Every structure is written in structure tokens, then in C-alpha cells.
GROMACS .gro file of C-alpha atoms in nm:
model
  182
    1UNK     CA    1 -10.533   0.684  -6.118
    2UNK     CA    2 -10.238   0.898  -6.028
    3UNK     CA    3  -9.922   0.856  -6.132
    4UNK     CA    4  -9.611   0.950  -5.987
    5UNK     CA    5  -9.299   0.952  -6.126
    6UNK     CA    6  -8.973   1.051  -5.915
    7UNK     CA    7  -8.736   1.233  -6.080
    8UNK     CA    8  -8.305   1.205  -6.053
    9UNK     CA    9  -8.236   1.137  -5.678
   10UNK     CA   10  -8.034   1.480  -5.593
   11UNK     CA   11  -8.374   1.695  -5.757
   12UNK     CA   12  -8.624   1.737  -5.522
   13UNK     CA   13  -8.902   1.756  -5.751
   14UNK     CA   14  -9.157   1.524  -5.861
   15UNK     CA   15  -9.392   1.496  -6.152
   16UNK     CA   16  -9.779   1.422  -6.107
   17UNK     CA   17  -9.838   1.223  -6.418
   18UNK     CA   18 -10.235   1.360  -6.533
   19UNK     CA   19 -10.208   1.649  -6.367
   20UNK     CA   20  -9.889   1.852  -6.554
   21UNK     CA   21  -9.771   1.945  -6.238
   22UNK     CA   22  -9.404   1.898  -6.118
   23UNK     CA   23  -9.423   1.956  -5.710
   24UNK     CA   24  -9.096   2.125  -5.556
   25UNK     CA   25  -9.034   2.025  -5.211
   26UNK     CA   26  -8.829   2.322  -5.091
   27UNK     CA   27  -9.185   2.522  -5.152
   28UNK     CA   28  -9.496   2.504  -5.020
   29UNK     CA   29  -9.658   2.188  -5.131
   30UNK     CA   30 -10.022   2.324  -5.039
   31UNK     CA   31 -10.012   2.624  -5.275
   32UNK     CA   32  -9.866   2.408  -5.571
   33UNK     CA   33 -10.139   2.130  -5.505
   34UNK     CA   34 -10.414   2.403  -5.542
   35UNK     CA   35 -10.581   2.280  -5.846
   36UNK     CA   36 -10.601   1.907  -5.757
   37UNK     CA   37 -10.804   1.696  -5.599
   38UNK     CA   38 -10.488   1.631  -5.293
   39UNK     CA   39 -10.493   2.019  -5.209
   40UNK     CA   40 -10.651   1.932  -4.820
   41UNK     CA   41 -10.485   1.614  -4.781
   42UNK     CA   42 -10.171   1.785  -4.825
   43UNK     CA   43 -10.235   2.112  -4.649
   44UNK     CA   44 -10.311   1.839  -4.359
   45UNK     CA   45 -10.039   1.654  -4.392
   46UNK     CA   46  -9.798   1.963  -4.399
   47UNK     CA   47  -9.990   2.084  -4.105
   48UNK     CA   48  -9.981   1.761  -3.916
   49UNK     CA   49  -9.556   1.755  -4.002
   50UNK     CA   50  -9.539   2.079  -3.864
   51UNK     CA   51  -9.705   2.056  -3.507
   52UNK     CA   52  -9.464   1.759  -3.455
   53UNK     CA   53  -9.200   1.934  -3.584
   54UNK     CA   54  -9.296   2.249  -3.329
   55UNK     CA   55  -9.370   1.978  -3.035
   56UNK     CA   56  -9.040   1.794  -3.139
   57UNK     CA   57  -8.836   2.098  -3.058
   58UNK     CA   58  -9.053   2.297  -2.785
   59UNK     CA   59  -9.049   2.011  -2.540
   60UNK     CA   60  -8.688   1.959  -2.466
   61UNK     CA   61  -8.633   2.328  -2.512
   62UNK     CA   62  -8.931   2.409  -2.195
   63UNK     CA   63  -8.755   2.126  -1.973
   64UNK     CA   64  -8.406   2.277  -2.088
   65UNK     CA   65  -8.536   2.636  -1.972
   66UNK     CA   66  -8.671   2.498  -1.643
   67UNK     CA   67  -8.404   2.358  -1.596
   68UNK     CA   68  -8.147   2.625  -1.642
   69UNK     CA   69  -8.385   2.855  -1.436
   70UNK     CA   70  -8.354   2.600  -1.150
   71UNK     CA   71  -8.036   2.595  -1.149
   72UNK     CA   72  -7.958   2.932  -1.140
   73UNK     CA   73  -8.162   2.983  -0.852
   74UNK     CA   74  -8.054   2.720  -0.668
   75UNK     CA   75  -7.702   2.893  -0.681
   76UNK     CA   76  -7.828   3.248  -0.674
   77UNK     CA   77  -8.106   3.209  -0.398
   78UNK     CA   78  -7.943   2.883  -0.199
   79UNK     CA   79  -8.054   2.501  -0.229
   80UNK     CA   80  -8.401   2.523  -0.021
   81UNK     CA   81  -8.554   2.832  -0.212
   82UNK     CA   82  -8.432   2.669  -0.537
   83UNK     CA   83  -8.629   2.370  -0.431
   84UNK     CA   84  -8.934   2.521  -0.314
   85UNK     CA   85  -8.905   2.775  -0.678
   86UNK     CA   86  -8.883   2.403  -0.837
   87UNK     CA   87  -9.205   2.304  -0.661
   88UNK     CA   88  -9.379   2.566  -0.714
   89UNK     CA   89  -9.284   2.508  -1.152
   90UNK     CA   90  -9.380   2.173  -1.122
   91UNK     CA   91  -9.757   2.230  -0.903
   92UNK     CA   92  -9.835   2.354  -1.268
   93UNK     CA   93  -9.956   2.715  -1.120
   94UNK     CA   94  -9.961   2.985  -1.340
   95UNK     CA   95  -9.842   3.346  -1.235
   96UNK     CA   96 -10.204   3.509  -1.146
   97UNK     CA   97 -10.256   3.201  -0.899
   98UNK     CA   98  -9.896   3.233  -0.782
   99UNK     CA   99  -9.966   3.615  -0.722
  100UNK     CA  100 -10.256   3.584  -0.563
  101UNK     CA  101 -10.121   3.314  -0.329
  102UNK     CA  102  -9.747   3.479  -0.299
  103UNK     CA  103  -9.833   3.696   0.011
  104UNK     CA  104  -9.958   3.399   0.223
  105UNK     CA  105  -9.644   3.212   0.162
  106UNK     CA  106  -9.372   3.473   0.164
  107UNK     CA  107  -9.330   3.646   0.541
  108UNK     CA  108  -9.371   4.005   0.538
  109UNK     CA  109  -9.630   4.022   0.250
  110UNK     CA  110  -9.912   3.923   0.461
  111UNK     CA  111 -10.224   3.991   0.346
  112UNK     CA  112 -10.480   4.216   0.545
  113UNK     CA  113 -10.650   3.907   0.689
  114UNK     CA  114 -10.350   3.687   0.776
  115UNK     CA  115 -10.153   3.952   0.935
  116UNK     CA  116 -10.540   4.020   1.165
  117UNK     CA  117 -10.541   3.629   1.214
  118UNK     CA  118 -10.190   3.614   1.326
  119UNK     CA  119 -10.230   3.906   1.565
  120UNK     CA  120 -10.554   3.720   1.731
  121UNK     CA  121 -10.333   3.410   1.735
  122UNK     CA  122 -10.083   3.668   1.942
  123UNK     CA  123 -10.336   3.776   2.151
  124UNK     CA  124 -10.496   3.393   2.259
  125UNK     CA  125 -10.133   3.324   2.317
  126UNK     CA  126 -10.073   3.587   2.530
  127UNK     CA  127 -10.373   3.495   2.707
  128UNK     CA  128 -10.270   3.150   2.765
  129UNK     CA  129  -9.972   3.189   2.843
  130UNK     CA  130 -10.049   3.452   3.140
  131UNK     CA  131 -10.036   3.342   3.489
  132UNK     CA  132 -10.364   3.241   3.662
  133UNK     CA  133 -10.435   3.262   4.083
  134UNK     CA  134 -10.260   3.412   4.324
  135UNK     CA  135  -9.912   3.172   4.289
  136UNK     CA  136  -9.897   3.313   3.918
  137UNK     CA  137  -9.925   3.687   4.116
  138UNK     CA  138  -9.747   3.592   4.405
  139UNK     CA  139  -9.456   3.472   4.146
  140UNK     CA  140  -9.433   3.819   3.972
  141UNK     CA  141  -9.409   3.924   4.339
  142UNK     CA  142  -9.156   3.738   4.415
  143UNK     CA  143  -8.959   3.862   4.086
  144UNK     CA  144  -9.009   4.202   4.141
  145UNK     CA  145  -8.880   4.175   4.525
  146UNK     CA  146  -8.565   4.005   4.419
  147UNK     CA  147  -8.500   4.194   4.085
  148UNK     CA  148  -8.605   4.593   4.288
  149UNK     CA  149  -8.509   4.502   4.621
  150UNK     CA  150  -8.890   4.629   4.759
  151UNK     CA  151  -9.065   4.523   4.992
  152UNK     CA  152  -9.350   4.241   4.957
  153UNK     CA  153  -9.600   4.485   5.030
  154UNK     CA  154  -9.387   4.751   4.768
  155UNK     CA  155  -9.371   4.430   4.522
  156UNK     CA  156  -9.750   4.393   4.513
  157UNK     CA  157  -9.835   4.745   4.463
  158UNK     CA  158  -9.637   4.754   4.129
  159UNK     CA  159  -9.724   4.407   4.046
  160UNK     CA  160 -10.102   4.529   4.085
  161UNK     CA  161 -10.062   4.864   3.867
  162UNK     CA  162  -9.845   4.682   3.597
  163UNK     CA  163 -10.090   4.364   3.580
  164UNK     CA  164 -10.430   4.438   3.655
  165UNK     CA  165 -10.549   4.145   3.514
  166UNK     CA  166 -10.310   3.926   3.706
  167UNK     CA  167 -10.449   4.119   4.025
  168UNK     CA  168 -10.798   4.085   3.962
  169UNK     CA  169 -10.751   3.702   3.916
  170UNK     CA  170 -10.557   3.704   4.241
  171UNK     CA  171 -10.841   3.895   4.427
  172UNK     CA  172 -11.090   3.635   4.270
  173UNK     CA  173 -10.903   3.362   4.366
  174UNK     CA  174 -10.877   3.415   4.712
  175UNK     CA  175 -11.215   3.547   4.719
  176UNK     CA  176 -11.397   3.335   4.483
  177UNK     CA  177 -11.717   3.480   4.595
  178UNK     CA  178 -11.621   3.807   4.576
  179UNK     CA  179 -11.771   4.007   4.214
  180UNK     CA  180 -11.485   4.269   4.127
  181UNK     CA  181 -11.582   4.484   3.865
  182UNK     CA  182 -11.385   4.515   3.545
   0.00000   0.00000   0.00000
């Protein structure tokens, strides 16, 4: 069995009685333990110590960083981007996934596909949103009358070359019939 005798309180050494060995603390235990049969144990130990130690201080040093980095763009960038920055450091997402995903979240850095999605969105839009029949013609008509000071049969002349579309449906509609060519 092992003794161990502890030496004057303010030394901060120790003596393993069997062994001849007096362990310093201010050095590294592991390379003085070498020779004995408590070499892993205490390589272990000193290992386990440390990654507490290195956990101990990392953590509130991370969430002190975050923090600060928050902050500062909170003030630099407004409230709502420093909130949505905050998000995006909390989601966990690391910078390749936030790269690859930056350009569908930021306007303006559209990728290829998004900015040929948006401009068929545009276009069904459009679409929808143009007048159908002969009161959606007879409307532009109208505007075109009041706005030029034509006459209706001046009005639908322009109407016609400006919208063919809108004329074509207008034909159709009144002759439904009636196969106009495109």
C-alpha cells in the first residue's frame, strides 16, 4: 500500500512513501508519475481537470461573444436585422449552409432559379390581372378617349395595336364562334 505523506501546508509538494518520489504540483504530474503504477490514472485525471477547466471558461466566453456580436448589430444594422442575425446564430447553421442559403433570403442576390421563378410568377400575374371580354377592351377604350381626346373609333384602333391580346379576346367574345388566328 501507498503511502502519502503531505508535506508543510504553504509547499506544494508531496512525498509518495515506497516510491522515493516527491510530486510538485506546479509541474506536470503525468511526467513525474512516469515510473509508477498511477502514471494513466493521473494523465486521466489531469486530462479530465483540464477539459472542464477549457469547458468552464469557453462557455460563458461563446455566449459573451454572441452576445456582444448581437448587440453590435442590433445598433449598427437596426433592431429587426439584429434579430433576424440572432436567429439565424441560434438555428445552429454553420457558414457553408448560411452561404448557400444567403441568396434566397437576402433580395438582390437571387439565385439563377429564383430570380426565373419570380419572373414566371410576374408573368401569371400579369396574365391574371389583364382584362378579359370586350368591357375589359371597351374600358381601355374608354381611357384612351378621355385621356387623348380621340374618337371611339380612333380609341379602338390604338387600343387594338397596343393590346392585341386584349383585342383578340374582344373579337372572340363577341364572336365566340369565330377562330382568329394567333
Amino acid at each position: 500500500m501507498t503511502e502519502v505523506i503531505d508535506m508543510p501546508r504553504k509547499s506544494r509538494t508531496f512525498e509518495l512513501v515506497g516510491y522515493g518520489k516527491t510530486i510538485d504540483l506546479d509541474r506536470d504530474i503525468c511526467a513525474q508519475l512516469k515510473d509508477t503504477p498511477f502514471y494513466e490514472e493521473a494523465c486521466q485525471i489531469r486530462d479530465d481537470a483540464r477539459q472542464a477547466r477549457i469547458a468552464e471558461i469557453e462557455e460563458p466566453s461563446v455566449q459573451a461573444a454572441r452576445d456582444r456580436i448581437i448587440g453590435l448589430a442590433k445598433v449598427h444594422f437596426g433592431e429587426a436585422e439584429g434579430q433576424r442575425l440572432q436567429a439565424i446564430i441560434e438555428s445552429g447553421m454553420t457558414a457553408s449552409q448560411y452561404e448557400a442559403l444567403a441568396p434566397q433570403l437576402t433580395p438582390g442576390r437571387e439565385s439563377a432559379e429564383l430570380r426565373k421563378l419570380h419572373a414566371v410568377r410576374a408573368e401569371l400575374e400579369s396574365a391574371l390581372n389583364q382584362p378579359a371580354g370586350d368591357a375589359d377592351f371597351m374600358a381601355a377604350v374608354e381611357r384612351i378617349m378621355e385621356s387623348e381626346k380621340v374618337t371611339k373609333s380612333e380609341a379602338m384602333s390604338r387600343v387594338a395595336a397596343q393590346q392585341p391580346e386584349l383585342h383578340r379576346r374582344f373579337i372572340q367574345s363577341k364572336n365566340p364562334n369565330l377562330e382568329i388566328p394567333k
